[in-house]
XYZ file of C-alpha atoms in Angstrom:
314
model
C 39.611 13.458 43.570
C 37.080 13.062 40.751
C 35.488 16.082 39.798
C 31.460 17.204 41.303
C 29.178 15.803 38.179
C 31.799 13.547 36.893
C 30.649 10.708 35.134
C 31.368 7.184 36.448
C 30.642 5.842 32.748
C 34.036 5.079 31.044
C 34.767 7.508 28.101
C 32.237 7.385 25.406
C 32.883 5.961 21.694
C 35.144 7.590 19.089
C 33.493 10.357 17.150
C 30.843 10.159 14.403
C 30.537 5.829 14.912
C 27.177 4.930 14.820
C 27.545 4.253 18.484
C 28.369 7.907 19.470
C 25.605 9.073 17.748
C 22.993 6.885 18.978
C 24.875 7.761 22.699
C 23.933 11.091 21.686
C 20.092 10.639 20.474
C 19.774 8.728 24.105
C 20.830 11.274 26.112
C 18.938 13.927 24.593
C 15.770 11.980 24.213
C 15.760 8.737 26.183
C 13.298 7.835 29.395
C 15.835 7.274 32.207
C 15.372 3.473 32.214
C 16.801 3.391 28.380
C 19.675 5.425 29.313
C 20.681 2.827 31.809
C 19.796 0.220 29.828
C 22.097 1.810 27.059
C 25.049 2.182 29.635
C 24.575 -1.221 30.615
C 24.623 -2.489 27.264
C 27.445 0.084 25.500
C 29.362 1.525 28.315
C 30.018 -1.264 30.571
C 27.473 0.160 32.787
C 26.083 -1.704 35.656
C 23.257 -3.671 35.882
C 21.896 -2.830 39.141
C 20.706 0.906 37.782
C 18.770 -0.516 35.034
C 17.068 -2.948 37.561
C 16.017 0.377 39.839
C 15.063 2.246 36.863
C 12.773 -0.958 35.787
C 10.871 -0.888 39.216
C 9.464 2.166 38.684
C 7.090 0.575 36.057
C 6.521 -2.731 38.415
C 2.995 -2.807 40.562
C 1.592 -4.597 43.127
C 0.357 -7.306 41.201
C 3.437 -8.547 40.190
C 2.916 -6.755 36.547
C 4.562 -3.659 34.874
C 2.816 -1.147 33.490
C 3.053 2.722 33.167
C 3.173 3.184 30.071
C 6.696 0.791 30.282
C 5.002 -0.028 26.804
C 4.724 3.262 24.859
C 1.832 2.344 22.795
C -0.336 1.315 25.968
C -0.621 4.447 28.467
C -1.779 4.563 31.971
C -0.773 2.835 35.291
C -2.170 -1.013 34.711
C 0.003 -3.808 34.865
C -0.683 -5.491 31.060
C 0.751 -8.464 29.226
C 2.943 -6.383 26.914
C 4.206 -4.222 29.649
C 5.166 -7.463 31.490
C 6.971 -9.215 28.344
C 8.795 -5.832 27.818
C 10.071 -6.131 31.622
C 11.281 -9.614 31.225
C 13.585 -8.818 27.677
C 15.395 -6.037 30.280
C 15.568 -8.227 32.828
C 16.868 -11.007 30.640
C 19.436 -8.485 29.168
C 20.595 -8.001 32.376
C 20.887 -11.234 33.354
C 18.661 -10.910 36.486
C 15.301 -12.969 35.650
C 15.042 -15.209 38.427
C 13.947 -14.724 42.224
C 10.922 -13.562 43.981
C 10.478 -10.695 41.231
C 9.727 -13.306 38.715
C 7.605 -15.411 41.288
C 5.925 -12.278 41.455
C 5.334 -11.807 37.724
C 4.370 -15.401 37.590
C 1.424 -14.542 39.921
C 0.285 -11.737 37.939
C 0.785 -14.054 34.415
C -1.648 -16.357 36.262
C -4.129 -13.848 37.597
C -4.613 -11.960 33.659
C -4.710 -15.525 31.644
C -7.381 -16.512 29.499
C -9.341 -20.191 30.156
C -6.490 -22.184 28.154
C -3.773 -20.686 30.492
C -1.890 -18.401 27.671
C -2.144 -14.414 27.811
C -4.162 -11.916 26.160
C -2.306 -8.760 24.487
C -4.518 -6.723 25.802
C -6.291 -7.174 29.066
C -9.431 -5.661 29.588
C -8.359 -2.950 32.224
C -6.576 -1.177 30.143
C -10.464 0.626 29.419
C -10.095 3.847 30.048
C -6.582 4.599 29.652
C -4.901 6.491 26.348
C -3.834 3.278 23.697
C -2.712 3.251 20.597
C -6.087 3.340 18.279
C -4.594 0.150 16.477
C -4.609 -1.821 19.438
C -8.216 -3.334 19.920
C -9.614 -3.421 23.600
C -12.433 -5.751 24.442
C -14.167 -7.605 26.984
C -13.328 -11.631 26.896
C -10.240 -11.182 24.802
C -8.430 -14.241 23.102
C -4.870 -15.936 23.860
C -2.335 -14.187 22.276
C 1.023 -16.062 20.529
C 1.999 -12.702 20.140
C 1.953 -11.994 24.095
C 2.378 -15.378 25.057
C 5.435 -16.832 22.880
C 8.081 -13.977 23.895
C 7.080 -14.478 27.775
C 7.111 -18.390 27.707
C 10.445 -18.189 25.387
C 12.412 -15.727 28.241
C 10.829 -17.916 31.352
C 12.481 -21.356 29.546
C 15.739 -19.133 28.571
C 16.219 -18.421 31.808
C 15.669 -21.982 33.912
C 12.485 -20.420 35.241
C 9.870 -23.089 36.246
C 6.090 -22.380 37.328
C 2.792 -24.079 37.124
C 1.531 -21.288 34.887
C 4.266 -22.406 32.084
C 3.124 -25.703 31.679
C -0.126 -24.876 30.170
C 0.543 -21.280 28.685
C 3.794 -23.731 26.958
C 0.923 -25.992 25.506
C -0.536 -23.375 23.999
C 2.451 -22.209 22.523
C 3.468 -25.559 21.047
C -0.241 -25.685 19.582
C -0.261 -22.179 17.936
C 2.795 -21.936 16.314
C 2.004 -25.735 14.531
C -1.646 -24.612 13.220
C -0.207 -20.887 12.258
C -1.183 -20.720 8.350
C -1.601 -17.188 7.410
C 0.428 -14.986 9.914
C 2.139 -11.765 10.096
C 5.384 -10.774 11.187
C 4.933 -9.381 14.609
C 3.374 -12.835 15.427
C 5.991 -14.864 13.687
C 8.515 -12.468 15.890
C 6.615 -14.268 18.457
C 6.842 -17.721 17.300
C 10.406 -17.283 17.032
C 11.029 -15.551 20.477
C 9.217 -18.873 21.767
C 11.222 -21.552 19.432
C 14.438 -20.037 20.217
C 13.956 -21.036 23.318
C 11.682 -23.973 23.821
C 13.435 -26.858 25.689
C 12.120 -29.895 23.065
C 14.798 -28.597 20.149
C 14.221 -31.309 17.371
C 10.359 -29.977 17.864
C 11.194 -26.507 17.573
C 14.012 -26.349 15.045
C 11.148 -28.366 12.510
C 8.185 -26.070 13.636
C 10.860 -23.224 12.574
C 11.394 -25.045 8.964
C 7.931 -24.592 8.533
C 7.425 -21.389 9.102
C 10.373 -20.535 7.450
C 9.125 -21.627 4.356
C 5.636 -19.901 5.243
C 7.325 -16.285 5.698
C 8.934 -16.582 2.300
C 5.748 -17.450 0.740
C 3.480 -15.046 2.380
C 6.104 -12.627 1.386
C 6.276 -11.253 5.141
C 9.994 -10.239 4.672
C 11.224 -7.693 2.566
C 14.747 -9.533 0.992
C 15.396 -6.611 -1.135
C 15.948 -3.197 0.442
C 16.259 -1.343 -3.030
C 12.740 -2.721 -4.240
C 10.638 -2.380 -1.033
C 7.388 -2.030 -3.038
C 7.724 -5.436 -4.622
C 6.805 -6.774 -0.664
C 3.709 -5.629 0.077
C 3.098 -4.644 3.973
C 0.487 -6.443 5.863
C -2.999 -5.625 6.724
C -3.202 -3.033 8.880
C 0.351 -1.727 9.107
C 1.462 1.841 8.756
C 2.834 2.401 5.074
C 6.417 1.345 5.037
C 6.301 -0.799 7.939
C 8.093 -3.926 6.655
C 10.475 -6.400 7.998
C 13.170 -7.533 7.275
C 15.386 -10.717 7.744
C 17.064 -9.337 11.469
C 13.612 -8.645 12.780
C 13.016 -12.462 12.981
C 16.884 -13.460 13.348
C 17.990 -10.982 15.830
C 21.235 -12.757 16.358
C 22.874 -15.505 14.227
C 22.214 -17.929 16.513
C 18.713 -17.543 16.053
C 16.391 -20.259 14.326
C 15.581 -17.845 12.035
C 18.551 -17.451 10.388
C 18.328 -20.585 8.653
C 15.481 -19.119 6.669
C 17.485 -16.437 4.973
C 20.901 -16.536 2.793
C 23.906 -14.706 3.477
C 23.305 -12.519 0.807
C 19.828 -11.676 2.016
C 20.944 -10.933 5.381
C 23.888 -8.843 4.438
C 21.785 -7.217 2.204
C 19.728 -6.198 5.621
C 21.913 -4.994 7.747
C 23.758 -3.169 5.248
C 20.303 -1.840 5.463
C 19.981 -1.682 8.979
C 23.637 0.390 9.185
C 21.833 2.653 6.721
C 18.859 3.425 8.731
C 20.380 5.559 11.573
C 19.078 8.958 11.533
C 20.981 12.288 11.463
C 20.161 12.536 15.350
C 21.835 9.755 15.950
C 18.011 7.582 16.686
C 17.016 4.959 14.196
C 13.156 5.459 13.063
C 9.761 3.628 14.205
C 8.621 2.207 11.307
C 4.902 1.299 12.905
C 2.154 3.286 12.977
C 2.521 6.903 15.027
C -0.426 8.236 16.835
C 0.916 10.773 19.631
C 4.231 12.084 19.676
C 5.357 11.086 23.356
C 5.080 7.026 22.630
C 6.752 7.970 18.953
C 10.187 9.337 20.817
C 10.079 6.811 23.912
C 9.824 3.935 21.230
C 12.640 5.221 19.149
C 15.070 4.802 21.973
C 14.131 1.256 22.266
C 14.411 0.835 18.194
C 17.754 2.256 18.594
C 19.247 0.097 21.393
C 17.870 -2.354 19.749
C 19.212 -1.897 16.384
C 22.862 -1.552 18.020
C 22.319 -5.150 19.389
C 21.630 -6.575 16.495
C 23.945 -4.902 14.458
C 26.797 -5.847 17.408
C 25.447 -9.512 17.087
C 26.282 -10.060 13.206
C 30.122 -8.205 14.048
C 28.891 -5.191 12.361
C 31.463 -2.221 13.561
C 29.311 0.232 15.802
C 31.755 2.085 17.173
């Protein structure tokens, strides 16, 4: 008989790997639905507790909010909240069904007049945000929201009537993008990754390729960070580097960068982790609860990454 407390979670990774010591930082600092999302992802963990753990951000609109989104605080379903949702649900491999109808419906319901999303919706008034996100009345379509929803809908064989438009906006932002930055060319990629016309998306990704290296929005050289300046309005420090836009090697993105340049990175990347075991937030902190709930998402996701390339974590 298995002992009272016993955990059902096979044993965890050898001693002092990166992986044990981020296993560490999560249990010790981690919201419940990034422990489970962890376990899942690490410990052979099921995916069923991660999906329970998710609901507790999901409201009746269809949306997610509670704060599911450090940065944004307060109950309201939101855009970001909602993309945030579908990357666990995605990981999980349970995006599909009437919870997606559902989000569909609230995707429609919060979309601006040419059918794509707003980072920010209005409601949100009120509620503790992050001062650098901007809340205002009639606010614009968003590649930034937009791209990563419409990119995980296509991934995942969902079809809906909002896609078809909020996909045409897509398709015309990311071919008139001229001076960028890299949380919107994150964007652009999350959407190109998956778009279903490839020829289309692997030139669009040529192009902006070329258009990170010349705005200098990667940093290719970890050991000379201030030769890449960061961009306007980011926290000091807050560059990226070549895995931010190629999270796995079968992104577009990787195209854009040597082998040298992104073994430079994640040598990098392996460097990063913490004495706690967490890897570090590199944007902008303005309360202390979002910093810690963010760094558990950093972490898991710097694992993933690091896993993707055949980097040893443990």
């Amino acid at each position: 008989m298995a002992e009272i407390g016993a955990s059902p979670l096979p044993p965890t990774p050898p001693a002092h790997s990166p992986l044990f010591r981020a296993e560490h930082f999560v249990w010790l600092t981690a919201r419940v639905l990034e422990q489970r999302v962890f376990a899942h992802d690490f410990l052979h963990g099921a995916a069923d507790p991660v999906e329970t753990a998710l609901d507790a951000y999901r409201n009746e609109d269809g949306g997610y909010g509670h704060a599911l989104e450090p940065d944004l605080r307060g109950p309201v379903s939101q855009p970001l909240h909602t993309v945030r949702a579908l990357r666990v649900l995605d990981s999980i491999g349970r995006l599909g069904g009437r919870r997606v109808e559902g989000v569909c419906r609230y995707l429609t319901s919060v979309s601006t007049g040419d059918g794509a999303l707003p980072a920010i919706h209005p409601s949100q008034r009120g509620y503790p945000a992050a001062p650098f996100v901007p809340i205002v009345d009639d606010p614009p379509s968003e590649l930034l929201a937009t791209g990563p929803v419409v990119g995980l809908l296509h991934r995942n064989d969902v079809w809906h009537a909002w896609l078809f438009r909020a996909t045409d906006f897509c398709w015309q932002a990311v071919d008139t993008l001229e001076r960028s930055h890299p949380y919107e060319i994150e964007a652009a990629v999350a959407f190109l990754d998956s778009a279903t016309d490839r020829p289309r998306a692997e030139a669009a990704a040529d192009r902006l390729g070329r258009l990170v290296r010349a705005q200098r929005l990667v940093a290719l050289d970890p050991d000379d960070l201030d030769a890449y300046p960061v961009a306007p309005g980011y926290a000091p420090g807050e560059h990226h580097f070549p895995y931010d836009f190629a999270r796995t090697p079968h992104s577009l993105a990787r195209a854009w960068f040597t082998d040298d340049e992104m073994a430079r990175a994640l040598d990098h990347l392996a460097d990063d982790q913490r004495e706690d075991g967490g890897w570090p937030v590199r944007w902008r902190h303005w309360s202390p609860g979002p910093a810690l709930e963010a760094r558990s998402m950093v972490t898991i996701e710097a694992l993933r990454t690091l896993r993707a390339y055949g980097r040893a974590i443990g």
